[in-house]
PDB file of C-alpha atoms in Angstrom:
ATOM      1  CA  UNK A   1      81.066  36.408   6.541  1.00 48.00           C
ATOM      2  CA  UNK A   2      82.466  37.653   3.040  1.00 47.00           C
ATOM      3  CA  UNK A   3      80.521  40.692   0.982  1.00 50.00           C
ATOM      4  CA  UNK A   4      79.847  39.380  -2.014  1.00 50.00           C
ATOM      5  CA  UNK A   5      79.760  42.179  -4.943  1.00 50.00           C
ATOM      6  CA  UNK A   6      77.779  40.529  -8.112  1.00 52.00           C
ATOM      7  CA  UNK A   7      78.833  40.649 -11.343  1.00 52.00           C
ATOM      8  CA  UNK A   8      78.658  39.262 -14.644  1.00 54.00           C
ATOM      9  CA  UNK A   9      80.044  35.818 -15.179  1.00 60.00           C
ATOM     10  CA  UNK A  10      80.740  37.151 -18.506  1.00 64.00           C
ATOM     11  CA  UNK A  11      79.973  40.704 -19.249  1.00 74.00           C
ATOM     12  CA  UNK A  12      83.775  42.954 -18.888  1.00 82.00           C
ATOM     13  CA  UNK A  13      83.671  44.498 -15.200  1.00 90.00           C
ATOM     14  CA  UNK A  14      83.510  48.519 -15.390  1.00 93.00           C
ATOM     15  CA  UNK A  15      84.964  50.838 -12.930  1.00 95.00           C
ATOM     16  CA  UNK A  16      82.957  50.876 -10.602  1.00 95.00           C
ATOM     17  CA  UNK A  17      82.743  47.059 -10.516  1.00 95.00           C
ATOM     18  CA  UNK A  18      86.708  47.150 -10.248  1.00 96.00           C
ATOM     19  CA  UNK A  19      86.557  49.195  -7.228  1.00 94.00           C
ATOM     20  CA  UNK A  20      84.491  47.033  -4.614  1.00 93.00           C
ATOM     21  CA  UNK A  21      86.494  43.892  -5.090  1.00 95.00           C
ATOM     22  CA  UNK A  22      90.327  45.988  -5.629  1.00 95.00           C
ATOM     23  CA  UNK A  23      91.402  45.537  -2.060  1.00 94.00           C
ATOM     24  CA  UNK A  24      90.875  41.844  -1.921  1.00 96.00           C
ATOM     25  CA  UNK A  25      91.918  41.426  -5.477  1.00 96.00           C
ATOM     26  CA  UNK A  26      95.218  43.447  -3.803  1.00 95.00           C
ATOM     27  CA  UNK A  27      95.315  41.364  -0.898  1.00 95.00           C
ATOM     28  CA  UNK A  28      94.641  38.202  -2.905  1.00 94.00           C
ATOM     29  CA  UNK A  29      91.328  37.710  -1.494  1.00 96.00           C
ATOM     30  CA  UNK A  30      89.734  36.861  -4.874  1.00 95.00           C
ATOM     31  CA  UNK A  31      88.936  33.426  -6.316  1.00 95.00           C
ATOM     32  CA  UNK A  32      90.937  33.032  -9.411  1.00 94.00           C
ATOM     33  CA  UNK A  33      87.920  33.925 -11.406  1.00 93.00           C
ATOM     34  CA  UNK A  34      87.356  37.371 -10.036  1.00 93.00           C
ATOM     35  CA  UNK A  35      90.804  38.375 -10.084  1.00 95.00           C
ATOM     36  CA  UNK A  36      91.239  36.823 -13.226  1.00 94.00           C
ATOM     37  CA  UNK A  37      88.622  39.975 -14.927  1.00 95.00           C
ATOM     38  CA  UNK A  38      89.538  41.991 -12.319  1.00 95.00           C
ATOM     39  CA  UNK A  39      94.239  41.785 -13.922  1.00 95.00           C
ATOM     40  CA  UNK A  40      91.918  41.496 -17.162  1.00 94.00           C
ATOM     41  CA  UNK A  41      90.492  44.830 -16.666  1.00 95.00           C
ATOM     42  CA  UNK A  42      93.084  46.665 -15.487  1.00 94.00           C
ATOM     43  CA  UNK A  43      95.208  46.123 -18.846  1.00 93.00           C
ATOM     44  CA  UNK A  44      92.803  48.019 -20.638  1.00 93.00           C
ATOM     45  CA  UNK A  45      91.895  51.152 -17.491  1.00 94.00           C
ATOM     46  CA  UNK A  46      95.234  53.526 -15.772  1.00 93.00           C
ATOM     47  CA  UNK A  47      92.350  54.889 -14.082  1.00 93.00           C
ATOM     48  CA  UNK A  48      91.543  51.631 -12.241  1.00 95.00           C
ATOM     49  CA  UNK A  49      95.522  51.319 -12.578  1.00 94.00           C
ATOM     50  CA  UNK A  50      96.685  53.710 -10.986  1.00 92.00           C
ATOM     51  CA  UNK A  51      94.521  53.028  -7.842  1.00 93.00           C
ATOM     52  CA  UNK A  52      95.788  49.741  -7.924  1.00 94.00           C
ATOM     53  CA  UNK A  53      99.518  51.374  -8.245  1.00 92.00           C
ATOM     54  CA  UNK A  54      98.318  53.624  -5.058  1.00 91.00           C
ATOM     55  CA  UNK A  55      97.378  50.605  -3.243  1.00 92.00           C
ATOM     56  CA  UNK A  56      99.845  48.493  -3.417  1.00 92.00           C
ATOM     57  CA  UNK A  57     102.486  50.974  -2.813  1.00 90.00           C
ATOM     58  CA  UNK A  58     101.144  52.037   0.374  1.00 91.00           C
ATOM     59  CA  UNK A  59     101.070  47.885   1.498  1.00 91.00           C
ATOM     60  CA  UNK A  60     104.174  47.222   0.900  1.00 88.00           C
ATOM     61  CA  UNK A  61     104.915  50.508   3.028  1.00 88.00           C
ATOM     62  CA  UNK A  62     103.549  49.040   5.422  1.00 88.00           C
ATOM     63  CA  UNK A  63     104.168  45.861   5.065  1.00 84.00           C
ATOM     64  CA  UNK A  64     108.430  47.226   5.045  1.00 78.00           C
ATOM     65  CA  UNK A  65     107.817  49.925   6.587  1.00 72.00           C
ATOM     66  CA  UNK A  66     110.174  51.430   9.882  1.00 66.00           C
ATOM     67  CA  UNK A  67     112.555  48.048  11.345  1.00 65.00           C
ATOM     68  CA  UNK A  68     112.380  47.768  14.462  1.00 65.00           C
ATOM     69  CA  UNK A  69     114.712  49.029  16.875  1.00 69.00           C
ATOM     70  CA  UNK A  70     117.851  46.601  16.921  1.00 73.00           C
ATOM     71  CA  UNK A  71     118.380  46.665  20.846  1.00 87.00           C
ATOM     72  CA  UNK A  72     114.694  46.799  21.619  1.00 89.00           C
ATOM     73  CA  UNK A  73     114.194  43.893  19.123  1.00 88.00           C
ATOM     74  CA  UNK A  74     117.092  42.058  20.165  1.00 90.00           C
ATOM     75  CA  UNK A  75     116.145  42.509  24.124  1.00 91.00           C
ATOM     76  CA  UNK A  76     113.340  40.466  23.499  1.00 92.00           C
ATOM     77  CA  UNK A  77     114.684  38.018  21.779  1.00 90.00           C
ATOM     78  CA  UNK A  78     116.939  37.818  25.220  1.00 92.00           C
ATOM     79  CA  UNK A  79     114.001  37.298  27.319  1.00 91.00           C
ATOM     80  CA  UNK A  80     112.772  34.739  24.886  1.00 90.00           C
ATOM     81  CA  UNK A  81     115.956  33.029  25.076  1.00 89.00           C
ATOM     82  CA  UNK A  82     116.422  33.103  28.511  1.00 89.00           C
ATOM     83  CA  UNK A  83     112.967  32.297  29.566  1.00 87.00           C
ATOM     84  CA  UNK A  84     113.643  28.623  27.647  1.00 84.00           C
ATOM     85  CA  UNK A  85     117.470  28.694  29.539  1.00 81.00           C
ATOM     86  CA  UNK A  86     115.086  28.625  33.207  1.00 69.00           C
ATOM     87  CA  UNK A  87     112.909  26.395  31.524  1.00 63.00           C
ATOM     88  CA  UNK A  88     115.997  24.083  30.957  1.00 62.00           C
ATOM     89  CA  UNK A  89     117.477  24.930  33.958  1.00 60.00           C
ATOM     90  CA  UNK A  90     114.834  24.200  35.935  1.00 57.00           C
ATOM     91  CA  UNK A  91     114.252  20.814  33.802  1.00 50.00           C
TER      92      UNK A  91
ATOM     93  CA  UNK B   1     115.225   8.530  22.346  1.00 54.00           C
ATOM     94  CA  UNK B   2     111.940  10.634  22.630  1.00 55.00           C
ATOM     95  CA  UNK B   3     111.880  14.137  24.081  1.00 61.00           C
ATOM     96  CA  UNK B   4     109.862  15.141  27.002  1.00 70.00           C
ATOM     97  CA  UNK B   5     106.908  17.060  26.437  1.00 70.00           C
ATOM     98  CA  UNK B   6     108.937  20.253  28.140  1.00 73.00           C
ATOM     99  CA  UNK B   7     111.319  19.974  25.563  1.00 71.00           C
ATOM    100  CA  UNK B   8     108.542  19.453  22.549  1.00 70.00           C
ATOM    101  CA  UNK B   9     107.315  22.366  24.654  1.00 74.00           C
ATOM    102  CA  UNK B  10     110.028  24.195  24.562  1.00 80.00           C
ATOM    103  CA  UNK B  11     111.300  23.176  20.960  1.00 84.00           C
ATOM    104  CA  UNK B  12     107.561  24.451  20.019  1.00 87.00           C
ATOM    105  CA  UNK B  13     107.830  28.438  21.494  1.00 91.00           C
ATOM    106  CA  UNK B  14     111.821  27.958  19.777  1.00 90.00           C
ATOM    107  CA  UNK B  15     110.505  27.691  16.403  1.00 90.00           C
ATOM    108  CA  UNK B  16     107.148  29.197  16.575  1.00 91.00           C
ATOM    109  CA  UNK B  17     107.531  32.235  19.128  1.00 93.00           C
ATOM    110  CA  UNK B  18     111.088  33.838  18.776  1.00 92.00           C
ATOM    111  CA  UNK B  19     111.420  33.945  14.820  1.00 92.00           C
ATOM    112  CA  UNK B  20     107.909  36.818  14.991  1.00 92.00           C
ATOM    113  CA  UNK B  21     109.680  38.659  17.286  1.00 92.00           C
ATOM    114  CA  UNK B  22     110.511  41.612  14.867  1.00 90.00           C
ATOM    115  CA  UNK B  23     106.668  41.016  13.758  1.00 90.00           C
ATOM    116  CA  UNK B  24     105.026  40.859  16.997  1.00 93.00           C
ATOM    117  CA  UNK B  25     106.886  44.012  17.965  1.00 91.00           C
ATOM    118  CA  UNK B  26     106.173  46.523  14.364  1.00 89.00           C
ATOM    119  CA  UNK B  27     102.338  45.028  15.363  1.00 91.00           C
ATOM    120  CA  UNK B  28     102.762  46.077  18.579  1.00 91.00           C
ATOM    121  CA  UNK B  29     104.176  49.180  17.917  1.00 87.00           C
ATOM    122  CA  UNK B  30     100.685  49.965  14.785  1.00 86.00           C
ATOM    123  CA  UNK B  31      99.187  48.623  17.608  1.00 86.00           C
ATOM    124  CA  UNK B  32     100.418  50.994  21.202  1.00 85.00           C
ATOM    125  CA  UNK B  33     101.799  54.016  19.019  1.00 76.00           C
ATOM    126  CA  UNK B  34     104.556  54.349  21.214  1.00 81.00           C
ATOM    127  CA  UNK B  35     107.944  52.355  21.489  1.00 83.00           C
ATOM    128  CA  UNK B  36     108.247  51.767  24.761  1.00 87.00           C
ATOM    129  CA  UNK B  37     104.093  50.115  24.848  1.00 89.00           C
ATOM    130  CA  UNK B  38     104.764  48.469  22.608  1.00 91.00           C
ATOM    131  CA  UNK B  39     108.222  46.884  24.218  1.00 92.00           C
ATOM    132  CA  UNK B  40     106.060  46.429  27.140  1.00 92.00           C
ATOM    133  CA  UNK B  41     103.530  44.552  25.367  1.00 93.00           C
ATOM    134  CA  UNK B  42     105.795  42.531  23.329  1.00 94.00           C
ATOM    135  CA  UNK B  43     107.191  41.224  26.075  1.00 94.00           C
ATOM    136  CA  UNK B  44     103.901  40.058  28.473  1.00 94.00           C
ATOM    137  CA  UNK B  45     103.042  38.190  24.593  1.00 95.00           C
ATOM    138  CA  UNK B  46     106.232  36.646  24.781  1.00 95.00           C
ATOM    139  CA  UNK B  47     105.271  35.557  29.001  1.00 94.00           C
ATOM    140  CA  UNK B  48     101.883  34.299  27.540  1.00 94.00           C
ATOM    141  CA  UNK B  49     102.804  32.497  24.529  1.00 94.00           C
ATOM    142  CA  UNK B  50     105.525  30.505  26.448  1.00 93.00           C
ATOM    143  CA  UNK B  51     103.329  30.258  29.473  1.00 91.00           C
ATOM    144  CA  UNK B  52     100.487  28.377  26.845  1.00 92.00           C
ATOM    145  CA  UNK B  53     103.039  26.311  23.768  1.00 91.00           C
ATOM    146  CA  UNK B  54     102.096  23.717  25.548  1.00 89.00           C
ATOM    147  CA  UNK B  55      97.970  24.726  24.353  1.00 89.00           C
ATOM    148  CA  UNK B  56      99.172  25.466  21.454  1.00 90.00           C
ATOM    149  CA  UNK B  57      98.008  23.071  17.688  1.00 86.00           C
ATOM    150  CA  UNK B  58     100.720  24.159  15.767  1.00 84.00           C
ATOM    151  CA  UNK B  59      98.207  25.431  13.086  1.00 86.00           C
ATOM    152  CA  UNK B  60      99.000  28.899  12.532  1.00 88.00           C
ATOM    153  CA  UNK B  61     101.481  30.033  14.475  1.00 90.00           C
ATOM    154  CA  UNK B  62     100.936  34.206  13.893  1.00 91.00           C
ATOM    155  CA  UNK B  63      97.544  34.418  14.000  1.00 92.00           C
ATOM    156  CA  UNK B  64      97.804  31.786  17.178  1.00 93.00           C
ATOM    157  CA  UNK B  65      99.855  34.932  18.031  1.00 94.00           C
ATOM    158  CA  UNK B  66      98.140  37.929  16.977  1.00 93.00           C
ATOM    159  CA  UNK B  67      95.664  36.921  19.553  1.00 93.00           C
ATOM    160  CA  UNK B  68      97.950  36.798  22.454  1.00 94.00           C
ATOM    161  CA  UNK B  69      99.353  39.566  21.219  1.00 94.00           C
ATOM    162  CA  UNK B  70      95.875  41.112  21.470  1.00 91.00           C
ATOM    163  CA  UNK B  71      94.796  40.187  24.720  1.00 90.00           C
ATOM    164  CA  UNK B  72      97.362  41.463  26.427  1.00 91.00           C
ATOM    165  CA  UNK B  73      96.587  45.056  24.326  1.00 89.00           C
ATOM    166  CA  UNK B  74      92.891  44.511  25.847  1.00 86.00           C
ATOM    167  CA  UNK B  75      94.574  44.283  29.514  1.00 84.00           C
ATOM    168  CA  UNK B  76      96.801  46.799  29.257  1.00 78.00           C
ATOM    169  CA  UNK B  77      94.367  48.884  27.765  1.00 69.00           C
ATOM    170  CA  UNK B  78      91.660  48.394  30.374  1.00 66.00           C
ATOM    171  CA  UNK B  79      94.284  48.748  32.658  1.00 64.00           C
ATOM    172  CA  UNK B  80      94.887  52.473  31.516  1.00 57.00           C
ATOM    173  CA  UNK B  81      91.722  53.623  30.878  1.00 47.00           C
ATOM    174  CA  UNK B  82      88.759  51.904  32.253  1.00 40.00           C
ATOM    175  CA  UNK B  83      85.952  52.101  31.482  1.00 36.00           C
ATOM    176  CA  UNK B  84      87.218  53.592  28.419  1.00 31.00           C
ATOM    177  CA  UNK B  85      87.030  50.413  25.863  1.00 29.00           C
ATOM    178  CA  UNK B  86      85.546  50.530  23.656  1.00 33.00           C
ATOM    179  CA  UNK B  87      84.988  49.079  20.208  1.00 35.00           C
ATOM    180  CA  UNK B  88      83.886  51.301  17.706  1.00 35.00           C
ATOM    181  CA  UNK B  89      83.049  50.766  14.339  1.00 36.00           C
ATOM    182  CA  UNK B  90      83.476  54.685  13.470  1.00 34.00           C
ATOM    183  CA  UNK B  91      86.446  55.487  11.192  1.00 36.00           C
ATOM    184  CA  UNK B  92      86.310  58.723  12.480  1.00 34.00           C
ATOM    185  CA  UNK B  93      87.492  60.578   8.727  1.00 33.00           C
ATOM    186  CA  UNK B  94      88.326  57.176   7.889  1.00 33.00           C
ATOM    187  CA  UNK B  95      85.418  57.011   5.528  1.00 33.00           C
ATOM    188  CA  UNK B  96      86.617  60.302   3.518  1.00 32.00           C
ATOM    189  CA  UNK B  97      87.279  59.822   0.202  1.00 31.00           C
ATOM    190  CA  UNK B  98      90.582  60.667  -1.821  1.00 33.00           C
ATOM    191  CA  UNK B  99      90.082  63.466  -3.762  1.00 33.00           C
ATOM    192  CA  UNK B 100      90.085  62.751  -7.965  1.00 33.00           C
ATOM    193  CA  UNK B 101      92.373  65.585  -7.884  1.00 33.00           C
ATOM    194  CA  UNK B 102      95.015  64.893  -5.105  1.00 36.00           C
ATOM    195  CA  UNK B 103      98.622  65.350  -5.194  1.00 37.00           C
ATOM    196  CA  UNK B 104     100.334  62.188  -6.423  1.00 40.00           C
ATOM    197  CA  UNK B 105     101.408  60.489  -2.126  1.00 40.00           C
ATOM    198  CA  UNK B 106     102.870  57.550  -3.944  1.00 43.00           C
ATOM    199  CA  UNK B 107     106.995  56.545  -2.697  1.00 45.00           C
ATOM    200  CA  UNK B 108     109.030  59.223  -1.584  1.00 52.00           C
ATOM    201  CA  UNK B 109     111.853  59.631   0.650  1.00 49.00           C
ATOM    202  CA  UNK B 110     109.830  60.210   3.484  1.00 71.00           C
ATOM    203  CA  UNK B 111     106.753  57.486   1.964  1.00 79.00           C
ATOM    204  CA  UNK B 112     107.203  55.210   5.103  1.00 79.00           C
ATOM    205  CA  UNK B 113     107.654  57.878   8.675  1.00 82.00           C
ATOM    206  CA  UNK B 114     104.104  59.260   6.653  1.00 86.00           C
ATOM    207  CA  UNK B 115     102.434  55.551   6.185  1.00 88.00           C
ATOM    208  CA  UNK B 116     104.054  55.990  10.393  1.00 87.00           C
ATOM    209  CA  UNK B 117     102.306  58.537  11.283  1.00 88.00           C
ATOM    210  CA  UNK B 118      99.310  58.752   9.290  1.00 92.00           C
ATOM    211  CA  UNK B 119      98.983  54.110  11.012  1.00 92.00           C
ATOM    212  CA  UNK B 120      98.731  56.403  14.193  1.00 90.00           C
ATOM    213  CA  UNK B 121      96.254  58.384  13.408  1.00 92.00           C
ATOM    214  CA  UNK B 122      93.317  56.018  13.617  1.00 94.00           C
ATOM    215  CA  UNK B 123      91.003  55.228  15.779  1.00 93.00           C
ATOM    216  CA  UNK B 124      91.750  51.609  17.018  1.00 91.00           C
ATOM    217  CA  UNK B 125      89.598  49.397  15.407  1.00 93.00           C
ATOM    218  CA  UNK B 126      90.979  50.359  12.617  1.00 95.00           C
ATOM    219  CA  UNK B 127      94.589  50.278  13.846  1.00 94.00           C
ATOM    220  CA  UNK B 128      94.530  47.066  14.638  1.00 92.00           C
ATOM    221  CA  UNK B 129      93.165  45.580  11.221  1.00 95.00           C
ATOM    222  CA  UNK B 130      95.580  47.371   9.110  1.00 95.00           C
ATOM    223  CA  UNK B 131      98.118  46.139  11.556  1.00 93.00           C
ATOM    224  CA  UNK B 132      96.991  42.409  11.125  1.00 93.00           C
ATOM    225  CA  UNK B 133      96.904  42.260   8.153  1.00 94.00           C
ATOM    226  CA  UNK B 134      99.242  44.727   5.827  1.00 93.00           C
ATOM    227  CA  UNK B 135     102.260  44.282   8.871  1.00 91.00           C
ATOM    228  CA  UNK B 136     101.461  40.927  10.416  1.00 90.00           C
ATOM    229  CA  UNK B 137     100.002  39.283   6.375  1.00 91.00           C
ATOM    230  CA  UNK B 138      97.434  37.838   8.362  1.00 93.00           C
ATOM    231  CA  UNK B 139      94.012  36.846   5.340  1.00 94.00           C
ATOM    232  CA  UNK B 140      91.062  38.413   6.152  1.00 96.00           C
ATOM    233  CA  UNK B 141      90.049  34.631   7.839  1.00 95.00           C
ATOM    234  CA  UNK B 142      93.007  34.709  10.592  1.00 94.00           C
ATOM    235  CA  UNK B 143      92.570  38.839  11.284  1.00 94.00           C
ATOM    236  CA  UNK B 144      88.985  37.895  12.026  1.00 95.00           C
ATOM    237  CA  UNK B 145      89.870  35.251  13.771  1.00 93.00           C
ATOM    238  CA  UNK B 146      92.012  37.480  15.754  1.00 92.00           C
ATOM    239  CA  UNK B 147      89.725  40.377  16.403  1.00 93.00           C
ATOM    240  CA  UNK B 148      86.954  38.331  17.071  1.00 93.00           C
ATOM    241  CA  UNK B 149      84.649  40.313  14.409  1.00 95.00           C
ATOM    242  CA  UNK B 150      83.398  38.788  11.115  1.00 96.00           C
ATOM    243  CA  UNK B 151      85.333  38.425   7.945  1.00 96.00           C
ATOM    244  CA  UNK B 152      83.144  41.229   6.674  1.00 95.00           C
ATOM    245  CA  UNK B 153      84.141  43.954   8.960  1.00 97.00           C
ATOM    246  CA  UNK B 154      87.546  43.156   8.589  1.00 96.00           C
ATOM    247  CA  UNK B 155      87.242  43.782   4.571  1.00 95.00           C
ATOM    248  CA  UNK B 156      85.254  47.141   5.437  1.00 96.00           C
ATOM    249  CA  UNK B 157      87.191  48.138   8.048  1.00 96.00           C
ATOM    250  CA  UNK B 158      90.698  47.522   5.770  1.00 96.00           C
ATOM    251  CA  UNK B 159      89.602  49.533   3.715  1.00 94.00           C
ATOM    252  CA  UNK B 160      88.259  51.938   5.169  1.00 95.00           C
ATOM    253  CA  UNK B 161      91.370  52.603   7.160  1.00 96.00           C
ATOM    254  CA  UNK B 162      93.732  52.461   3.536  1.00 95.00           C
ATOM    255  CA  UNK B 163      91.462  55.103   1.971  1.00 94.00           C
ATOM    256  CA  UNK B 164      91.753  57.542   4.737  1.00 95.00           C
ATOM    257  CA  UNK B 165      95.738  56.179   5.089  1.00 94.00           C
ATOM    258  CA  UNK B 166      95.306  57.372   1.842  1.00 92.00           C
ATOM    259  CA  UNK B 167      93.932  60.626   2.004  1.00 92.00           C
ATOM    260  CA  UNK B 168      95.567  61.935   5.113  1.00 92.00           C
ATOM    261  CA  UNK B 169      99.450  61.164   3.145  1.00 89.00           C
ATOM    262  CA  UNK B 170      97.268  63.399  -0.246  1.00 87.00           C
ATOM    263  CA  UNK B 171      96.533  66.078   3.005  1.00 86.00           C
ATOM    264  CA  UNK B 172     100.632  66.280   3.934  1.00 82.00           C
ATOM    265  CA  UNK B 173     101.592  66.211   0.280  1.00 78.00           C
ATOM    266  CA  UNK B 174      99.649  69.015  -0.620  1.00 77.00           C
ATOM    267  CA  UNK B 175     100.081  71.045   3.291  1.00 75.00           C
ATOM    268  CA  UNK B 176     104.564  69.909   2.426  1.00 70.00           C
ATOM    269  CA  UNK B 177     103.509  71.402  -1.026  1.00 63.00           C
ATOM    270  CA  UNK B 178     101.568  74.744   0.776  1.00 65.00           C
ATOM    271  CA  UNK B 179     103.881  75.410   3.210  1.00 62.00           C
ATOM    272  CA  UNK B 180     101.540  74.634   6.325  1.00 58.00           C
ATOM    273  CA  UNK B 181     101.242  71.841   9.030  1.00 57.00           C
ATOM    274  CA  UNK B 182      98.226  69.489   8.458  1.00 57.00           C
ATOM    275  CA  UNK B 183      94.927  68.579  10.172  1.00 54.00           C
ATOM    276  CA  UNK B 184      96.158  65.538  12.842  1.00 51.00           C
ATOM    277  CA  UNK B 185      93.916  63.224  15.141  1.00 46.00           C
ATOM    278  CA  UNK B 186      90.701  61.221  13.906  1.00 41.00           C
TER     279      UNK B 186
END
């Protein structure tokens, strides 16, 4: 179960409150209301914007990191096709 | 003409499994830390997925594949290190907080290589969540199902792991600047 971060519905979020949910914001795991409030804070806070940028950069580097070695991926795809081929020939 | 059950299953394998080979390989590389082990792991995953495709309900294919991958990884690990497998909560150095005035750890030409190096230094529970969420693109809920842990556990491990990665990157930059090799390992 997700940890619940309680923040007032109307008060602006401060840096500490944003820090607690910043990574969930980056991962698009906050509901629209809280996401909007974090975005509102970031628009006015260069410190938290810098924090967010660092984690976004890290996440992007992980997501788009070094591509698999072509021949390894090709060997594995060939294995998949071989499994299908064997199965079809065995029908 | 009505497709036979076998044709439906083969179609599902082609549609859901084969396009994921690259991402499976990248996640496996994150889990195992070695290219050869990653290839073995994905090979095992493909075989298991092929045998199990008739039981796949078509929902959340990537999460289903990563569950198979993770189980295969656990089996590989058990075979290699009997009795040593654990699902610890210790992050090692993962709970260190990046220094306020640390060097900027953002992108340059070697950034992705540094990130990959840093990922290998995380302990397995932390490497797993980063691999599933950041490399594999799963949501917290999907990763929680794959790992059979609470969503909050995924969240806390992921956040601590990223802080650790960021700290390692800052350390590498600082040591590179000083001409020294940073300490590694958790």
